[in-house]
Amino acid sequence: RNKFLAKLLSNCNSLARVRRIHGDIFRSRILDQDRIAFLWNNIMRSYIRHDSPLDAIQVYLGMVRSNVLPDRYSLPIVIKAAAQIHDLPMGKQFHSVAVKLGFVRDEFCESGFITLYCKSGKLGDARNLFDENPERKLGSWNAIIGGLNQAARGKEAVKMFIEMKRNGFEPDDFTMVSVTSACGSLGNLSLAFQLHKCVLEAKPEEKSDIMMMNSLIDMYGKCGRMDLASQVFDEMPQRNVVSWTSMIMGYAAHGETVEALECFREMRESGVRPNNVTFVGVLSACVHGGLVEEGKAYFEMMKSEFGLEPGLLHYGCVVDLLSRDGRLEEAKEVVEGMPMKANVVVLGCLMGGCEKFGDVEMAEWVARHMVELEPWNDGVYVVLANVYASRGMWSDVERVRKMMKATNVSKNPAYSFATSTFG
């Protein structure tokens, strides 16, 4: 019976379905009849799979209240849940439970704790935990390499990878995905070739792994070699949304607008459904190419044709696109119509347009909102002063400088919103 329910949970294709089955299990009191963690673990795992870590944690707490002892599979699941919501205090409680139950050196528990500490910004604690274990497993190496990469510590991640190889460990696809991402962030083409060689020398089933191939596309794209990214892409026997999106993002990042949009067209023709990240790439390409009307059309397409809700990055691209074209009032309307509060990046795009076209009134409006969000941000004052200076409004330039002095904001002459995150 438990195995049947576990299979039922694993086949759930939505969070609502998981909750419905969980409710049925709860009402049937099956969980009261078995004093083992197996079914509890499967419920928690299903919630994690559907990006609902808080539900997973609630199930764990219910299991503990029912006097069912967590096993070596329970703890990695809730550790992952704590890491997803960046709840370090809760994660530390799970760490204490693992110590008490003797699971702290279990490969899955240890790798989970390393990931938790890395995601919480406690890289020193993660490294200490890793270093304290003389009998490290591959999972722990993957966790520390992945954690360093996600914390933008690419050089350290690569060093750990080299150390791992020296210790006789063979990388798997998870290792390669992390280290190729780190290599891409460093833009180290020589290392990229070496890592590609590692992939080619891998077992046949790993060589054809979509995730690993996607990581190579991403790596070459970040290294500025879209020709090599395209070669990997063309040789793939199967492609998914990440494969296409990685190509689009790579082209967009290097200003190859035509190629990015052509890739998006081919993606749709092949029947692969784009996601939110795909549209960030498409809109970024439009920003680079100055394709205002096309960008607006793609923005509407993601909502009307694919039912995707635009996020801050999508709105930021549209604001940037309009601002660069001098359509500042239209860009302001987009900002005011956003379902979420605009952040400094989105507002910064509009401010960049104000600086470019010398729109004093709009610059003052943007500055007020940006100062509310980040009063310490010297860039707001610098760009506002530049707008005043472009109009010969020297008394206002002096007023801004006095404001900076009064609020202890020091001028950083290199700061400008003219080049935005999206272009």
Coordinates of C-alpha atoms in Angstrom, one line a residue:
R1 CA 0.0 0.0 0.0
N2 CA 2.7 2.5 1.0
K3 CA 4.6 1.8 -2.3
F4 CA 1.5 2.4 -4.3
L5 CA 0.9 5.7 -2.6
A6 CA 4.6 6.7 -3.0
K7 CA 4.2 6.0 -6.8
L8 CA 1.0 8.0 -6.9
L9 CA 2.8 10.9 -5.3
S10 CA 5.8 10.7 -7.6
N11 CA 3.4 10.8 -10.6
C12 CA 1.8 14.1 -9.5
N13 CA 2.0 16.8 -12.1
S14 CA 0.9 19.7 -10.0
L15 CA 1.1 21.0 -6.5
A16 CA -2.7 20.9 -6.2
R17 CA -2.6 17.2 -7.0
V18 CA 0.0 16.6 -4.3
R19 CA -2.1 18.4 -1.7
R20 CA -5.2 16.4 -2.7
I21 CA -3.4 13.1 -2.2
H22 CA -1.8 14.3 1.0
G23 CA -5.3 15.3 2.3
D24 CA -6.7 11.8 1.4
I25 CA -3.8 10.1 3.1
F26 CA -4.2 12.3 6.2
R27 CA -8.0 11.6 6.4
S28 CA -7.5 7.9 6.0
R29 CA -5.2 7.9 9.0
I30 CA -2.7 5.7 7.2
L31 CA 0.1 7.7 8.6
D32 CA -1.0 6.8 12.2
Q33 CA -0.8 3.1 11.4
D34 CA 2.9 3.0 10.2
R35 CA 5.6 4.2 12.6
I36 CA 8.2 4.5 9.8
A37 CA 9.2 7.6 7.8
F38 CA 8.8 6.1 4.3
L39 CA 5.5 7.6 3.4
W40 CA 6.2 10.9 5.2
N41 CA 9.4 11.2 3.2
N42 CA 7.6 10.7 -0.1
I43 CA 5.0 13.4 0.8
M44 CA 7.8 15.8 1.7
R45 CA 9.7 15.0 -1.5
S46 CA 6.7 15.7 -3.6
Y47 CA 6.2 19.1 -2.1
I48 CA 9.9 19.9 -2.7
R49 CA 9.6 18.7 -6.3
H50 CA 6.7 21.2 -6.8
D51 CA 8.6 24.1 -5.2
S52 CA 6.7 24.2 -2.0
P53 CA 9.4 24.0 0.8
L54 CA 7.1 25.3 3.5
D55 CA 4.6 22.5 3.0
A56 CA 7.5 20.0 3.2
I57 CA 8.6 21.5 6.5
Q58 CA 5.1 21.3 7.9
V59 CA 4.9 17.6 6.9
Y60 CA 8.2 17.0 8.7
L61 CA 6.9 18.8 11.8
G62 CA 3.8 16.7 11.7
M63 CA 5.9 13.5 11.4
V64 CA 7.9 14.5 14.5
R65 CA 4.7 15.3 16.5
S66 CA 3.4 11.9 15.5
N67 CA 6.6 10.4 17.2
V68 CA 7.9 9.0 13.9
L69 CA 11.7 9.2 13.9
P70 CA 13.3 10.9 10.9
D71 CA 15.6 8.6 9.0
R72 CA 18.7 9.3 6.7
Y73 CA 16.3 10.2 3.9
S74 CA 14.0 12.5 5.8
L75 CA 16.7 15.0 6.9
P76 CA 18.2 15.8 3.4
I77 CA 14.7 16.6 2.2
V78 CA 13.9 19.2 5.0
I79 CA 17.5 20.5 4.8
K80 CA 16.8 21.2 1.1
A81 CA 13.6 22.9 2.1
A82 CA 15.3 25.1 4.6
A83 CA 18.0 26.0 2.0
Q84 CA 15.3 27.0 -0.5
I85 CA 13.8 29.5 1.8
H86 CA 17.2 30.6 3.2
D87 CA 16.1 29.8 6.8
L88 CA 19.5 29.2 8.4
P89 CA 18.2 29.0 12.0
M90 CA 15.8 26.2 11.0
G91 CA 18.6 24.5 9.1
K92 CA 20.8 24.6 12.1
Q93 CA 18.1 22.8 14.1
F94 CA 18.0 20.1 11.5
H95 CA 21.8 19.9 11.8
S96 CA 21.5 19.3 15.5
V97 CA 19.0 16.5 14.9
A98 CA 21.4 14.9 12.4
V99 CA 24.2 15.0 15.0
K100 CA 21.9 13.5 17.6
L101 CA 20.8 10.7 15.3
G102 CA 24.2 10.0 13.9
F103 CA 23.5 11.1 10.3
V104 CA 25.8 14.1 10.2
R105 CA 28.4 12.3 8.0
D106 CA 25.8 10.7 5.8
E107 CA 26.6 11.8 2.2
F108 CA 23.1 13.3 1.5
C109 CA 22.8 15.0 4.9
E110 CA 26.3 16.5 4.6
S111 CA 25.9 17.8 1.1
G112 CA 22.5 19.3 2.1
F113 CA 24.1 21.2 5.0
I114 CA 26.9 22.4 2.8
T115 CA 24.3 23.7 0.3
L116 CA 22.3 25.3 3.1
Y117 CA 25.3 27.2 4.5
C118 CA 26.4 28.3 1.0
K119 CA 22.9 29.6 0.1
S120 CA 22.8 31.4 3.5
G121 CA 26.1 33.2 2.7
K122 CA 28.0 31.2 5.4
L123 CA 30.7 29.9 3.1
G124 CA 33.2 29.6 5.9
D125 CA 30.8 27.3 7.8
A126 CA 30.2 25.3 4.6
R127 CA 34.0 24.9 4.1
N128 CA 34.6 23.9 7.7
L129 CA 32.0 21.2 7.5
F130 CA 33.5 20.0 4.3
D131 CA 37.1 20.0 5.6
E132 CA 36.2 18.3 8.9
N133 CA 35.2 15.1 7.1
P134 CA 38.2 12.9 6.1
E135 CA 36.0 10.5 4.2
R136 CA 34.3 12.8 1.7
K137 CA 31.9 11.5 -0.9
L138 CA 31.2 12.9 -4.4
G139 CA 28.0 14.5 -3.1
S140 CA 29.9 16.7 -0.7
W141 CA 32.4 17.8 -3.4
N142 CA 29.4 18.6 -5.7
A143 CA 27.8 20.6 -2.9
I144 CA 30.8 22.7 -2.2
I145 CA 31.7 23.3 -5.8
G146 CA 28.0 24.2 -6.6
G147 CA 27.8 26.4 -3.6
L148 CA 30.9 28.4 -4.4
N149 CA 29.7 28.8 -8.0
Q150 CA 26.3 30.1 -6.9
A151 CA 28.0 32.5 -4.5
A152 CA 29.9 34.0 -7.5
R153 CA 33.2 32.5 -6.3
G154 CA 34.1 30.9 -9.7
K155 CA 37.8 30.7 -9.1
E156 CA 37.4 28.9 -5.8
A157 CA 34.9 26.5 -7.4
V158 CA 37.3 25.7 -10.2
K159 CA 40.1 25.1 -7.6
M160 CA 37.9 22.7 -5.7
F161 CA 37.2 20.9 -8.9
I162 CA 40.9 20.5 -9.6
E163 CA 41.4 19.3 -6.0
M164 CA 38.6 16.8 -6.3
K165 CA 40.2 15.3 -9.4
R166 CA 43.5 15.1 -7.6
N167 CA 41.8 13.2 -4.9
G168 CA 40.7 10.5 -7.4
F169 CA 37.1 11.5 -7.8
E170 CA 35.5 11.3 -11.2
P171 CA 33.0 14.1 -11.9
D172 CA 29.4 13.4 -12.7
D173 CA 26.9 15.5 -14.6
F174 CA 26.2 17.7 -11.5
T175 CA 29.9 18.4 -11.0
M176 CA 30.3 19.4 -14.6
V177 CA 27.2 21.6 -14.7
S178 CA 28.6 23.6 -11.7
V179 CA 32.2 23.8 -12.9
T180 CA 31.2 24.8 -16.5
S181 CA 29.0 27.5 -15.1
A182 CA 32.0 28.7 -12.9
C183 CA 34.2 28.6 -16.0
G184 CA 31.7 30.7 -18.0
S185 CA 31.6 33.3 -15.2
L186 CA 35.4 33.6 -15.4
G187 CA 35.4 33.7 -19.3
N188 CA 38.3 31.3 -19.3
L189 CA 38.3 29.7 -22.7
S190 CA 41.4 27.6 -22.1
L191 CA 39.7 25.9 -19.2
A192 CA 36.4 25.7 -21.2
F193 CA 38.2 23.5 -23.8
Q194 CA 39.6 21.2 -21.0
L195 CA 36.1 20.8 -19.4
H196 CA 34.6 20.0 -22.8
K197 CA 37.2 17.3 -23.2
C198 CA 36.2 15.9 -19.8
V199 CA 32.6 15.7 -21.1
L200 CA 33.7 13.9 -24.3
E201 CA 35.6 11.4 -22.2
A202 CA 32.6 10.7 -20.1
K203 CA 30.5 7.6 -20.3
P204 CA 28.2 7.4 -23.4
E205 CA 25.0 8.0 -21.3
E206 CA 26.5 11.1 -19.7
K207 CA 27.9 12.4 -23.0
S208 CA 24.4 12.6 -24.3
D209 CA 22.9 14.1 -21.1
I210 CA 20.9 17.2 -22.0
M211 CA 21.8 19.0 -18.8
M212 CA 25.5 18.6 -19.4
M213 CA 25.2 19.7 -23.0
N214 CA 23.2 22.7 -22.0
S215 CA 25.9 23.6 -19.5
L216 CA 28.5 23.6 -22.3
I217 CA 26.3 25.9 -24.4
D218 CA 26.0 28.3 -21.5
M219 CA 29.8 28.1 -20.8
Y220 CA 30.8 28.9 -24.4
G221 CA 28.2 31.6 -24.6
K222 CA 29.6 33.3 -21.5
C223 CA 33.1 32.9 -22.9
G224 CA 32.0 34.8 -26.0
R225 CA 32.2 31.8 -28.4
M226 CA 28.7 31.5 -29.8
D227 CA 30.2 29.6 -32.7
L228 CA 31.2 26.8 -30.4
A229 CA 28.0 27.0 -28.4
S230 CA 26.1 26.6 -31.7
Q231 CA 28.3 23.6 -32.6
V232 CA 27.4 21.8 -29.3
F233 CA 23.7 22.7 -29.9
D234 CA 23.6 21.4 -33.4
E235 CA 25.2 18.1 -32.3
M236 CA 22.6 17.4 -29.6
P237 CA 20.3 14.5 -30.4
Q238 CA 17.6 16.0 -28.2
R239 CA 17.0 19.6 -27.0
N240 CA 14.8 21.1 -24.3
V241 CA 13.7 24.6 -23.4
V242 CA 17.0 25.2 -21.5
S243 CA 19.0 24.3 -24.7
W244 CA 17.1 26.9 -26.8
T245 CA 17.1 29.5 -24.0
S246 CA 20.8 29.2 -23.5
M247 CA 21.4 29.9 -27.2
I248 CA 19.0 32.8 -27.2
M249 CA 20.6 34.3 -24.0
G250 CA 24.1 33.8 -25.4
Y251 CA 23.2 35.6 -28.6
A252 CA 21.5 38.4 -26.7
A253 CA 24.4 38.9 -24.3
H254 CA 26.7 39.5 -27.3
G255 CA 24.4 41.8 -29.2
E256 CA 23.6 39.3 -31.9
T257 CA 19.9 40.4 -32.1
V258 CA 19.1 38.8 -35.5
E259 CA 20.5 35.4 -34.4
A260 CA 18.7 35.5 -31.1
L261 CA 15.3 36.2 -32.6
E262 CA 15.9 33.7 -35.4
C263 CA 16.7 31.1 -32.7
F264 CA 13.5 32.0 -30.9
R265 CA 11.5 31.5 -34.2
E266 CA 13.1 28.1 -34.7
M267 CA 12.3 27.1 -31.1
R268 CA 8.6 27.9 -31.6
E269 CA 8.5 26.0 -34.9
S270 CA 10.1 23.0 -33.3
G271 CA 7.2 22.9 -30.8
V272 CA 9.3 23.7 -27.7
R273 CA 7.3 26.0 -25.3
P274 CA 9.3 29.1 -24.1
N275 CA 9.5 30.0 -20.4
N276 CA 10.0 33.2 -18.5
V277 CA 13.8 33.0 -18.9
T278 CA 13.5 32.6 -22.7
F279 CA 11.6 35.9 -22.9
V280 CA 14.3 37.6 -20.8
G281 CA 16.7 36.6 -23.6
V282 CA 14.3 37.7 -26.4
L283 CA 13.6 41.1 -24.8
S284 CA 17.3 41.6 -24.1
A285 CA 18.0 41.0 -27.7
C286 CA 15.4 43.6 -28.7
V287 CA 17.1 46.1 -26.3
H288 CA 20.5 45.5 -28.0
G289 CA 19.0 45.9 -31.4
G290 CA 16.8 48.9 -30.6
L291 CA 13.7 47.0 -31.8
V292 CA 11.1 48.8 -29.8
E293 CA 7.9 47.6 -31.5
E294 CA 9.1 44.1 -31.8
G295 CA 10.0 44.1 -28.1
K296 CA 6.6 45.3 -27.1
A297 CA 5.0 42.6 -29.3
Y298 CA 7.1 39.9 -27.6
F299 CA 6.2 41.2 -24.2
E300 CA 2.5 40.9 -25.1
M301 CA 3.1 37.5 -26.6
M302 CA 4.4 36.0 -23.4
K303 CA 1.2 36.9 -21.7
S304 CA -1.4 36.4 -24.4
E305 CA 0.1 33.4 -26.3
F306 CA 1.9 31.5 -23.5
G307 CA 0.1 32.7 -20.3
L308 CA 3.4 33.7 -18.7
E309 CA 3.4 36.4 -16.0
P310 CA 6.1 39.0 -16.7
G311 CA 8.6 39.6 -13.8
L312 CA 10.9 42.5 -12.9
L313 CA 13.4 41.5 -15.5
H314 CA 10.8 41.6 -18.3
Y315 CA 9.5 44.9 -17.2
G316 CA 13.0 46.2 -16.9
C317 CA 13.8 45.2 -20.5
V318 CA 10.7 47.1 -21.8
V319 CA 11.4 50.2 -19.7
D320 CA 15.0 50.1 -21.0
L321 CA 13.9 49.6 -24.6
L322 CA 11.5 52.6 -24.4
S323 CA 13.9 54.8 -22.5
R324 CA 16.8 54.3 -24.9
D325 CA 14.4 55.3 -27.7
G326 CA 13.4 58.5 -25.9
R327 CA 9.9 57.4 -25.2
L328 CA 10.2 58.3 -21.5
E329 CA 6.5 59.0 -20.8
E330 CA 5.6 55.6 -22.2
A331 CA 8.4 54.0 -20.1
K332 CA 7.0 55.8 -17.0
E333 CA 3.5 54.4 -17.7
V334 CA 5.0 50.9 -17.8
V335 CA 6.7 51.5 -14.4
E336 CA 3.4 52.8 -12.9
G337 CA 1.4 49.9 -14.3
M338 CA 3.7 47.2 -13.0
P339 CA 1.9 44.7 -10.6
M340 CA 5.0 44.7 -8.4
K341 CA 7.0 47.6 -7.0
A342 CA 9.8 48.7 -9.4
N343 CA 13.3 48.2 -8.1
V344 CA 16.3 50.4 -8.6
V345 CA 17.4 48.4 -11.7
V346 CA 14.1 49.1 -13.5
L347 CA 14.0 52.7 -12.3
G348 CA 17.7 53.0 -13.3
C349 CA 16.8 52.2 -16.9
L350 CA 14.4 55.1 -17.0
M351 CA 17.0 57.3 -15.3
G352 CA 19.5 56.4 -18.0
G353 CA 17.0 57.6 -20.6
C354 CA 16.6 60.9 -18.7
E355 CA 20.3 61.4 -18.7
K356 CA 20.6 60.6 -22.4
F357 CA 17.8 62.9 -23.5
G358 CA 18.1 65.6 -20.7
D359 CA 14.6 65.3 -19.4
V360 CA 14.8 67.2 -16.1
E361 CA 11.2 66.7 -14.9
M362 CA 11.3 63.0 -15.4
A363 CA 14.7 62.6 -13.8
E364 CA 13.4 64.4 -10.7
W365 CA 10.4 62.0 -10.6
V366 CA 12.7 58.9 -10.9
A367 CA 15.2 60.3 -8.4
R368 CA 12.5 60.7 -5.7
H369 CA 11.5 57.1 -6.1
M370 CA 15.0 55.7 -6.2
V371 CA 16.1 57.7 -3.1
E372 CA 13.2 56.1 -1.3
L373 CA 14.5 52.7 -2.1
E374 CA 18.2 53.3 -1.7
P375 CA 19.0 56.6 0.0
W376 CA 22.7 55.7 0.1
N377 CA 22.9 55.2 -3.7
D378 CA 25.3 57.9 -5.0
G379 CA 24.4 57.0 -8.6
V380 CA 21.0 58.6 -8.3
Y381 CA 22.5 62.0 -7.3
V382 CA 25.3 61.8 -9.8
V383 CA 22.9 61.2 -12.8
L384 CA 20.5 63.8 -11.6
A385 CA 23.4 66.3 -11.4
N386 CA 24.4 65.3 -14.9
V387 CA 20.9 66.0 -16.2
Y388 CA 20.9 69.4 -14.6
A389 CA 24.4 70.2 -16.0
S390 CA 23.3 69.2 -19.5
R391 CA 20.6 71.9 -19.3
G392 CA 23.0 74.5 -17.7
M393 CA 21.1 74.4 -14.4
W394 CA 24.2 75.0 -12.3
S395 CA 22.4 76.1 -9.2
D396 CA 20.5 72.8 -9.1
V397 CA 23.8 70.9 -9.6
E398 CA 25.2 72.7 -6.6
R399 CA 22.0 71.9 -4.6
V400 CA 22.4 68.1 -5.4
R401 CA 26.0 68.2 -4.3
K402 CA 25.0 69.8 -1.0
M403 CA 22.3 67.1 -0.6
M404 CA 25.0 64.4 -1.1
K405 CA 27.2 66.1 1.4
A406 CA 24.4 66.4 4.0
T407 CA 23.4 62.8 3.6
N408 CA 27.1 61.6 3.7
V409 CA 26.8 60.2 0.1
S410 CA 30.2 60.4 -1.6
K411 CA 30.3 60.9 -5.4
N412 CA 31.5 58.0 -7.5
P413 CA 32.3 59.6 -10.9
A414 CA 32.3 56.2 -12.7
Y415 CA 28.7 55.5 -11.7
S416 CA 26.1 55.9 -14.4
F417 CA 22.8 54.4 -15.4
A418 CA 23.4 55.0 -19.0
T419 CA 24.5 51.4 -19.6
S420 CA 21.8 49.3 -18.0
T421 CA 21.7 45.7 -16.8
F422 CA 19.6 44.7 -19.8
G423 CA 21.8 46.1 -22.5

